Amino acid sequence: MIDFSISPELEDIRRRITALMDEYVYQNEDKVIEHEGLPVDLERELQQKVKDARLWAPNLPKQWGGMGIGYVGQALVNEIIGRSVIAPRVFGSAAPDAGNAELLIIAANEAQQERYLRPLAAGDVRSCFAMTEPEVSGSDPTGLRTTAVRKGSEWVINGHKWFISGAIGSAFAIVMAVTDASAEPRKRASMIIVPAETAGFEIIRAVGVMGSGGVGGHCEIRFENCRVPAENLLGKVGEGFKLAQARLGPGRIQHCMRWLGAAERSFEMMCRYALERESFGEPLANKQTVQNWIADSAAEINAARMMTLHAAWKLDRGEDARIEISLIKFYGARVLHDVIDRAIQVHGALGYSKDTPLEMFYRDARAARIYDGPDEVHRMVVAQRILEQFRNEAKLD
Ligand SMILES: Cc1cc2nc3c(=O)[nH]c(=O)nc-3n(C[C@H](O)[C@H](O)[C@H](O)COP(=O)(O)OP(=O)(O)OC[C@H]3O[C@@H](n4cnc5c(N)ncnc54)[C@H](O)[C@@H]3O)c2cc1C
């Protein structure tokens, strides 16, 4: 039998997170500085309240100071945290730090974990993940050009990256670089940890973007004869793509979990406004078109939630969830966009103004169809995998 109930422990966690959101998060949203986030002191104060309530880092295991609630647990709490653009950092579960911490848990050795993971998991430092390059397709990173050449006891890195989220102010970057150009495509690259103070690591600029930008910008970076000790290699030589998959799979689903929160909050705003705003002698809620938007949005959010929970459940069971993650990545991004779009339409000029969170949600939602793999690539992955199953079936006949 399928059980949709939520355990009493998770219900209690959800209730306590909701209380913190109500008491401290929503009321501080207007303190956000576009492209910078909350003022540092205020963010630290709010993070401390979350830590005191033992609600820090839902994505991390308890041994690293997190909540240890698995992927289904994360889905259920990230849905609440995703209701506000400032909450993921307040609760210690924001990209890219969350994904980097998970990667360091999987791939870092003890010394690397002490030096990089411990302060990251505690929220004492920030980090970035440097894979995408302006000159080649980010959708097909086997074409990456940044190189890391082993010289004696060092790696010497040269290359050009962009859209590296959070780079300004990061303590270190996890860099994807080609270490063996002659290897097969998915074994050419490795991951290397580069402390931000290393000579030859240069942040050129924060790229101007449509969305709210987030803390530390989406940056263009150059590596010029950037030398780091050989022991900064993460995992083994040639494991870059394997580790990227391990990092990006759960990372994508965490985005989807947060999108549900933004979609749900926009939906609630749409319903409340439709009931209170009158036009042509009756509330907007009486118009069939608005009712259709409400019904469609409810159906789509519910479908996206079920799909997200299903992918999370498979990950918790240690099963391959590649298809489920790709499904929810492109479907969830579309639902997020469409629900916010309808909510803005119902609000009229107010929806277009900065007096509600809807316009920022809308600008941020556009990026969801591109980062961590564009819609088209995830559709391709899903279709190829499904067709492969049918091909194999045909061979058996
Ligand atoms: C807000 C934001 C934050 C980001 N943060 C990071 C980060 O922290 N670190 C990092 O390394 N990168 C980051 N990225 C980069 C992101 O991962 C890439 O933008 C993404 O992988 C797409 O690569 P691209 O931009 O080079 O587009 P391209 O690969 O050049 O693709 C361009 C377009 O071509 C189409 N396309 C591509 N392949 C196919 C296909 N097979 N079939 C059909 N159509 C196709 C798609 O419509 C796609 O949008 C971020 C991007 C954004 C927008």
XYZ file of C-alpha atoms and ligand atoms in Angstrom:
450
model
C 0.000 0.000 0.000
C 1.210 3.545 -0.728
C 1.328 5.738 2.366
C 1.167 9.523 1.807
C 1.295 10.424 5.496
C 4.161 12.448 6.945
C 5.896 11.137 10.069
C 5.204 13.016 13.348
C 8.915 13.980 13.535
C 8.830 15.585 10.083
C 5.499 17.251 10.809
C 7.088 18.779 13.904
C 10.122 19.964 11.914
C 7.837 21.488 9.249
C 5.797 23.270 11.901
C 8.920 24.707 13.537
C 10.409 25.831 10.207
C 7.104 27.499 9.297
C 7.157 29.335 12.640
C 10.699 30.624 12.003
C 9.719 31.718 8.488
C 6.734 33.619 9.907
C 8.673 35.195 12.731
C 11.988 36.110 11.093
C 12.201 35.436 7.357
C 9.308 37.083 5.484
C 9.620 40.320 7.426
C 13.291 40.646 6.386
C 12.782 40.073 2.670
C 12.778 43.797 1.968
C 16.309 44.069 3.419
C 17.745 42.116 0.470
C 20.286 44.029 -1.566
C 19.836 42.993 -5.198
C 22.757 40.773 -6.350
C 24.231 40.716 -2.830
C 21.619 39.139 -0.578
C 20.925 40.095 3.031
C 23.357 42.329 4.951
C 25.962 39.960 6.451
C 25.249 40.739 10.124
C 21.504 40.251 9.692
C 22.022 36.989 7.812
C 24.329 35.684 10.562
C 21.775 36.651 13.219
C 19.014 34.749 11.415
C 21.281 31.751 10.788
C 22.046 31.627 14.513
C 18.324 31.467 15.326
C 17.991 28.528 12.916
C 21.008 26.782 14.465
C 19.674 27.373 17.996
C 16.409 25.726 16.892
C 18.440 22.789 15.482
C 16.973 23.341 12.025
C 20.278 24.038 10.243
C 21.251 22.355 6.937
C 18.413 19.924 6.132
C 20.590 18.495 3.339
C 23.492 17.401 5.559
C 23.857 14.374 7.813
C 23.868 14.921 11.579
C 27.588 14.169 11.831
C 28.229 17.348 9.809
C 25.844 19.484 11.852
C 22.830 18.969 9.576
C 19.372 17.555 10.154
C 19.938 14.082 8.677
C 16.418 13.723 7.307
C 17.074 12.087 3.928
C 15.798 13.279 0.540
C 12.077 12.883 1.236
C 12.556 14.858 4.460
C 14.466 17.520 2.525
C 11.710 17.731 -0.082
C 9.137 18.326 2.625
C 11.127 21.068 4.370
C 12.667 22.711 1.300
C 9.158 23.292 0.048
C 8.688 25.627 3.013
C 12.169 27.164 2.784
C 11.704 27.803 -0.969
C 8.846 30.197 -0.229
C 11.357 32.994 0.301
C 14.456 33.868 -1.744
C 16.401 34.630 1.457
C 15.484 31.458 3.358
C 17.824 28.905 1.695
C 20.877 30.789 2.981
C 19.243 31.407 6.367
C 18.631 27.641 6.756
C 22.063 26.642 5.382
C 20.732 24.817 2.337
C 21.467 27.243 -0.509
C 23.165 26.427 -3.796
C 26.037 26.138 -4.523
C 27.279 25.545 -0.946
C 24.787 22.751 -0.269
C 25.880 20.790 -3.354
C 29.561 21.431 -2.650
C 29.220 20.193 0.940
C 27.487 17.036 -0.286
C 30.255 16.545 -2.854
C 32.970 16.948 -0.208
C 31.197 14.374 1.977
C 31.281 11.878 -0.898
C 34.677 12.617 -2.417
C 36.987 14.495 -0.043
C 39.607 12.767 2.087
C 39.833 13.400 5.834
C 42.273 16.306 5.576
C 40.178 17.994 2.848
C 37.035 17.506 4.898
C 38.609 19.135 7.955
C 39.956 22.071 5.994
C 37.087 22.741 3.548
C 33.951 20.857 4.550
C 33.929 21.663 8.261
C 33.730 25.477 7.904
C 31.412 25.153 4.875
C 28.946 22.880 6.672
C 28.922 25.282 9.630
C 28.125 28.210 7.328
C 31.359 29.985 8.332
C 32.568 30.239 4.730
C 31.037 30.157 1.240
C 32.236 28.271 -1.830
C 31.618 28.030 -5.568
C 31.546 25.342 -8.240
C 33.384 26.195 -11.455
C 32.463 24.083 -14.448
C 30.784 26.152 -17.205
C 32.922 27.979 -19.790
C 31.811 30.746 -22.163
C 33.580 29.281 -25.206
C 31.946 25.818 -25.163
C 28.479 24.386 -24.557
C 27.729 23.986 -20.860
C 25.106 21.400 -21.815
C 27.885 19.160 -23.116
C 30.753 19.688 -20.664
C 32.874 16.968 -22.306
C 34.130 19.877 -24.452
C 35.603 21.804 -21.495
C 38.907 23.550 -22.256
C 40.269 24.547 -18.844
C 43.325 22.407 -18.153
C 45.121 21.237 -15.028
C 48.647 19.961 -15.672
C 50.573 18.097 -13.009
C 54.024 19.708 -12.473
C 55.972 18.112 -9.619
C 53.902 18.401 -6.462
C 51.414 20.883 -7.963
C 48.514 21.226 -10.408
C 48.849 24.198 -12.738
C 45.438 25.394 -13.899
C 44.727 27.567 -16.947
C 41.305 28.415 -18.299
C 38.222 30.575 -18.408
C 34.897 29.988 -16.605
C 31.675 31.881 -16.260
C 28.368 31.875 -14.445
C 30.186 30.678 -11.360
C 27.558 31.391 -8.709
C 28.698 32.874 -5.426
C 32.349 33.308 -6.478
C 32.783 36.768 -4.925
C 33.606 36.201 -1.268
C 33.978 32.417 -1.610
C 36.750 30.802 0.415
C 37.394 28.207 -2.292
C 36.256 26.948 -5.681
C 35.795 23.359 -6.783
C 37.096 23.491 -10.351
C 36.428 21.072 -13.174
C 39.516 20.890 -15.419
C 40.842 18.606 -18.150
C 43.680 16.494 -16.729
C 44.011 14.026 -19.628
C 42.915 15.359 -23.015
C 43.579 11.976 -24.659
C 41.244 10.007 -22.383
C 37.714 9.040 -23.418
C 35.345 12.042 -23.178
C 33.918 11.325 -19.727
C 37.329 10.555 -18.201
C 39.162 13.667 -19.430
C 38.361 15.892 -16.460
C 39.031 15.974 -12.731
C 37.934 18.167 -9.848
C 40.434 20.282 -7.972
C 39.946 22.516 -4.925
C 41.332 26.012 -5.428
C 41.490 28.336 -2.390
C 40.332 31.800 -3.430
C 43.546 33.491 -2.311
C 45.653 31.395 -4.754
C 47.689 33.505 -7.190
C 46.301 33.168 -10.724
C 42.654 32.812 -9.587
C 41.055 35.999 -10.879
C 37.410 37.042 -10.674
C 36.905 39.224 -13.751
C 33.339 40.369 -13.051
C 29.919 39.442 -11.779
C 27.953 38.908 -14.995
C 24.881 41.152 -15.073
C 21.787 38.916 -15.014
C 18.000 39.043 -15.184
C 17.337 37.441 -11.788
C 18.018 38.578 -8.250
C 21.598 37.365 -8.679
C 22.115 35.770 -5.286
C 25.015 36.201 -2.914
C 28.453 36.514 -4.549
C 27.162 36.998 -8.108
C 27.355 34.748 -11.160
C 30.973 35.386 -12.040
C 33.401 35.222 -14.898
C 36.727 33.801 -13.707
C 40.143 33.334 -15.231
C 42.793 30.837 -14.125
C 46.263 31.873 -15.191
C 49.081 29.559 -14.151
C 47.115 29.004 -10.969
C 49.147 26.548 -8.861
C 47.676 24.420 -6.098
C 49.199 21.471 -4.193
C 48.688 18.022 -5.770
C 46.686 16.958 -2.706
C 43.918 19.409 -3.692
C 42.659 16.857 -6.213
C 39.164 15.713 -5.227
C 38.707 11.973 -5.647
C 40.854 10.400 -8.353
C 42.249 11.693 -11.652
C 39.580 11.355 -14.370
C 36.643 11.192 -11.934
C 35.380 14.718 -12.668
C 32.242 13.693 -14.574
C 31.383 10.902 -12.181
C 31.596 13.332 -9.253
C 29.721 16.054 -11.172
C 26.859 13.630 -11.691
C 26.881 12.698 -8.008
C 26.767 16.411 -7.103
C 24.325 17.674 -9.704
C 21.706 14.903 -9.438
C 20.660 15.620 -5.828
C 21.403 19.332 -6.395
C 18.818 19.477 -9.177
C 16.149 17.858 -7.068
C 16.864 20.327 -4.245
C 16.167 23.161 -6.681
C 12.869 21.469 -7.589
C 11.944 21.179 -3.915
C 12.471 24.913 -3.408
C 10.565 25.786 -6.614
C 7.500 24.107 -5.130
C 7.613 26.617 -2.281
C 7.857 29.627 -4.604
C 5.049 28.223 -6.780
C 2.850 27.498 -3.760
C 3.335 30.987 -2.291
C 2.530 32.594 -5.671
C -0.550 30.364 -5.925
C -1.766 31.397 -2.478
C -1.275 35.070 -3.366
C -3.247 34.532 -6.585
C -6.180 32.933 -4.741
C -6.320 35.586 -1.994
C -6.117 38.468 -4.458
C -8.738 36.921 -6.750
C -11.152 36.854 -3.822
C -10.559 40.431 -2.721
C -10.169 42.319 -6.054
C -13.402 43.312 -7.803
C -13.833 44.075 -11.483
C -17.072 44.556 -13.471
C -19.068 44.286 -10.252
C -17.716 40.998 -8.925
C -14.548 39.467 -7.478
C -11.945 38.218 -9.973
C -12.492 34.819 -8.353
C -15.891 34.634 -10.110
C -14.341 34.774 -13.599
C -14.006 31.437 -15.332
C -10.568 32.305 -16.721
C -9.226 32.974 -13.231
C -10.828 29.770 -11.948
C -9.100 27.869 -14.755
C -5.747 29.371 -13.749
C -6.355 28.344 -10.139
C -7.398 24.804 -11.075
C -4.526 24.342 -13.563
C -2.008 25.668 -11.045
C -3.311 23.390 -8.277
C -3.046 20.363 -10.578
C 0.423 21.249 -11.812
C 1.848 22.014 -8.351
C 0.417 18.761 -7.046
C 1.892 16.791 -9.942
C 5.291 18.464 -9.491
C 5.197 17.715 -5.746
C 4.417 14.029 -6.334
C 7.139 13.749 -8.969
C 9.673 15.426 -6.662
C 8.787 13.195 -3.727
C 9.004 10.127 -5.951
C 12.515 11.074 -7.139
C 13.496 11.804 -3.508
C 12.115 8.455 -2.376
C 14.155 6.623 -5.011
C 17.322 8.460 -3.928
C 16.631 7.533 -0.285
C 16.407 3.885 -1.354
C 19.768 4.173 -3.133
C 18.093 3.596 -6.518
C 19.022 5.218 -9.817
C 16.734 8.257 -10.162
C 18.271 9.780 -13.300
C 15.018 9.732 -15.290
C 12.920 10.997 -12.372
C 15.361 13.840 -11.665
C 15.402 14.930 -15.320
C 11.601 14.704 -15.487
C 11.112 16.964 -12.511
C 13.911 19.337 -13.595
C 12.155 20.355 -16.810
C 8.556 19.833 -15.624
C 9.085 21.621 -12.293
C 10.809 24.588 -13.950
C 7.831 25.004 -16.303
C 5.281 24.737 -13.474
C 7.216 27.296 -11.448
C 7.230 29.730 -14.363
C 3.592 29.251 -15.333
C 2.169 29.536 -11.819
C 4.085 32.759 -11.101
C 3.056 34.105 -14.514
C -0.646 33.504 -13.772
C -0.295 35.014 -10.290
C 1.254 38.152 -11.814
C -1.557 38.361 -14.353
C -4.237 38.156 -11.675
C -2.460 40.935 -9.725
C -2.399 43.213 -12.797
C -0.021 46.180 -12.424
C 0.561 45.246 -8.781
C 2.013 41.919 -9.979
C 4.454 43.771 -12.234
C 5.523 46.064 -9.378
C 8.187 45.391 -6.776
C 5.569 45.675 -4.008
C 5.106 41.883 -3.987
C 7.712 39.063 -4.245
C 6.158 37.910 -7.529
C 8.366 39.923 -9.885
C 11.576 38.626 -8.281
C 10.218 35.072 -8.320
C 9.430 35.513 -12.012
C 12.881 36.798 -12.954
C 14.572 34.020 -10.967
C 12.254 31.386 -12.434
C 13.479 32.086 -15.968
C 16.934 30.810 -15.037
C 15.469 27.544 -13.725
C 14.935 26.414 -17.320
C 18.674 26.848 -18.025
C 20.899 26.164 -14.984
C 21.887 22.601 -14.060
C 21.042 21.608 -17.637
C 18.518 23.301 -19.935
C 15.009 21.849 -20.388
C 15.890 20.452 -23.804
C 18.813 18.406 -22.475
C 16.708 16.893 -19.676
C 13.966 16.017 -22.154
C 16.623 14.408 -24.340
C 17.957 12.361 -21.387
C 14.453 11.161 -20.493
C 13.534 10.265 -24.080
C 16.856 8.506 -24.761
C 16.566 6.395 -21.612
C 12.969 5.439 -22.313
C 13.723 4.608 -25.945
C 16.691 2.522 -24.815
C 14.345 0.405 -22.702
C 12.092 -0.159 -25.734
C 15.127 -0.986 -27.902
C 16.262 -3.594 -25.400
C 12.733 -4.978 -25.212
C 12.658 -5.310 -29.021
C 16.000 -7.182 -28.966
C 14.568 -9.689 -26.496
C 11.521 -10.431 -28.693
C 21.593 31.478 -12.830
C 22.637 30.510 -13.306
C 23.557 30.005 -12.388
C 24.558 29.133 -12.816
N 25.499 28.692 -11.916
C 26.526 27.925 -12.331
C 27.581 27.542 -11.427
O 27.557 27.888 -10.239
N 28.616 26.822 -11.910
C 28.695 26.426 -13.212
O 29.657 25.755 -13.579
N 27.715 26.771 -14.099
C 26.645 27.514 -13.684
N 25.660 27.903 -14.580
C 25.788 27.518 -15.977
C 24.750 26.484 -16.412
O 24.980 25.253 -15.836
C 24.766 26.461 -17.954
O 24.270 27.711 -18.389
C 23.944 25.332 -18.539
O 24.554 24.089 -18.306
C 23.766 25.518 -20.063
O 24.992 25.720 -20.698
P 25.193 26.972 -21.691
O 24.711 28.189 -21.016
O 26.599 26.944 -22.175
O 24.195 26.714 -22.889
P 24.492 25.824 -24.198
O 24.998 24.486 -23.807
O 25.310 26.615 -25.135
O 23.029 25.635 -24.767
C 22.302 26.747 -25.310
C 20.893 26.290 -25.608
O 20.941 25.290 -26.612
C 19.898 24.382 -26.436
N 20.443 23.010 -26.381
C 21.621 22.603 -25.859
N 21.754 21.268 -26.003
C 20.628 20.824 -26.613
C 20.141 19.547 -27.022
N 20.878 18.443 -26.799
N 18.936 19.486 -27.626
C 18.189 20.597 -27.847
N 18.605 21.836 -27.462
C 19.786 21.947 -26.874
C 19.177 24.728 -25.125
O 18.003 25.431 -25.420
C 20.179 25.638 -24.433
O 19.530 26.584 -23.567
C 24.630 28.756 -14.176
C 23.694 29.259 -15.083
C 22.704 30.126 -14.663
C 21.735 30.665 -15.654
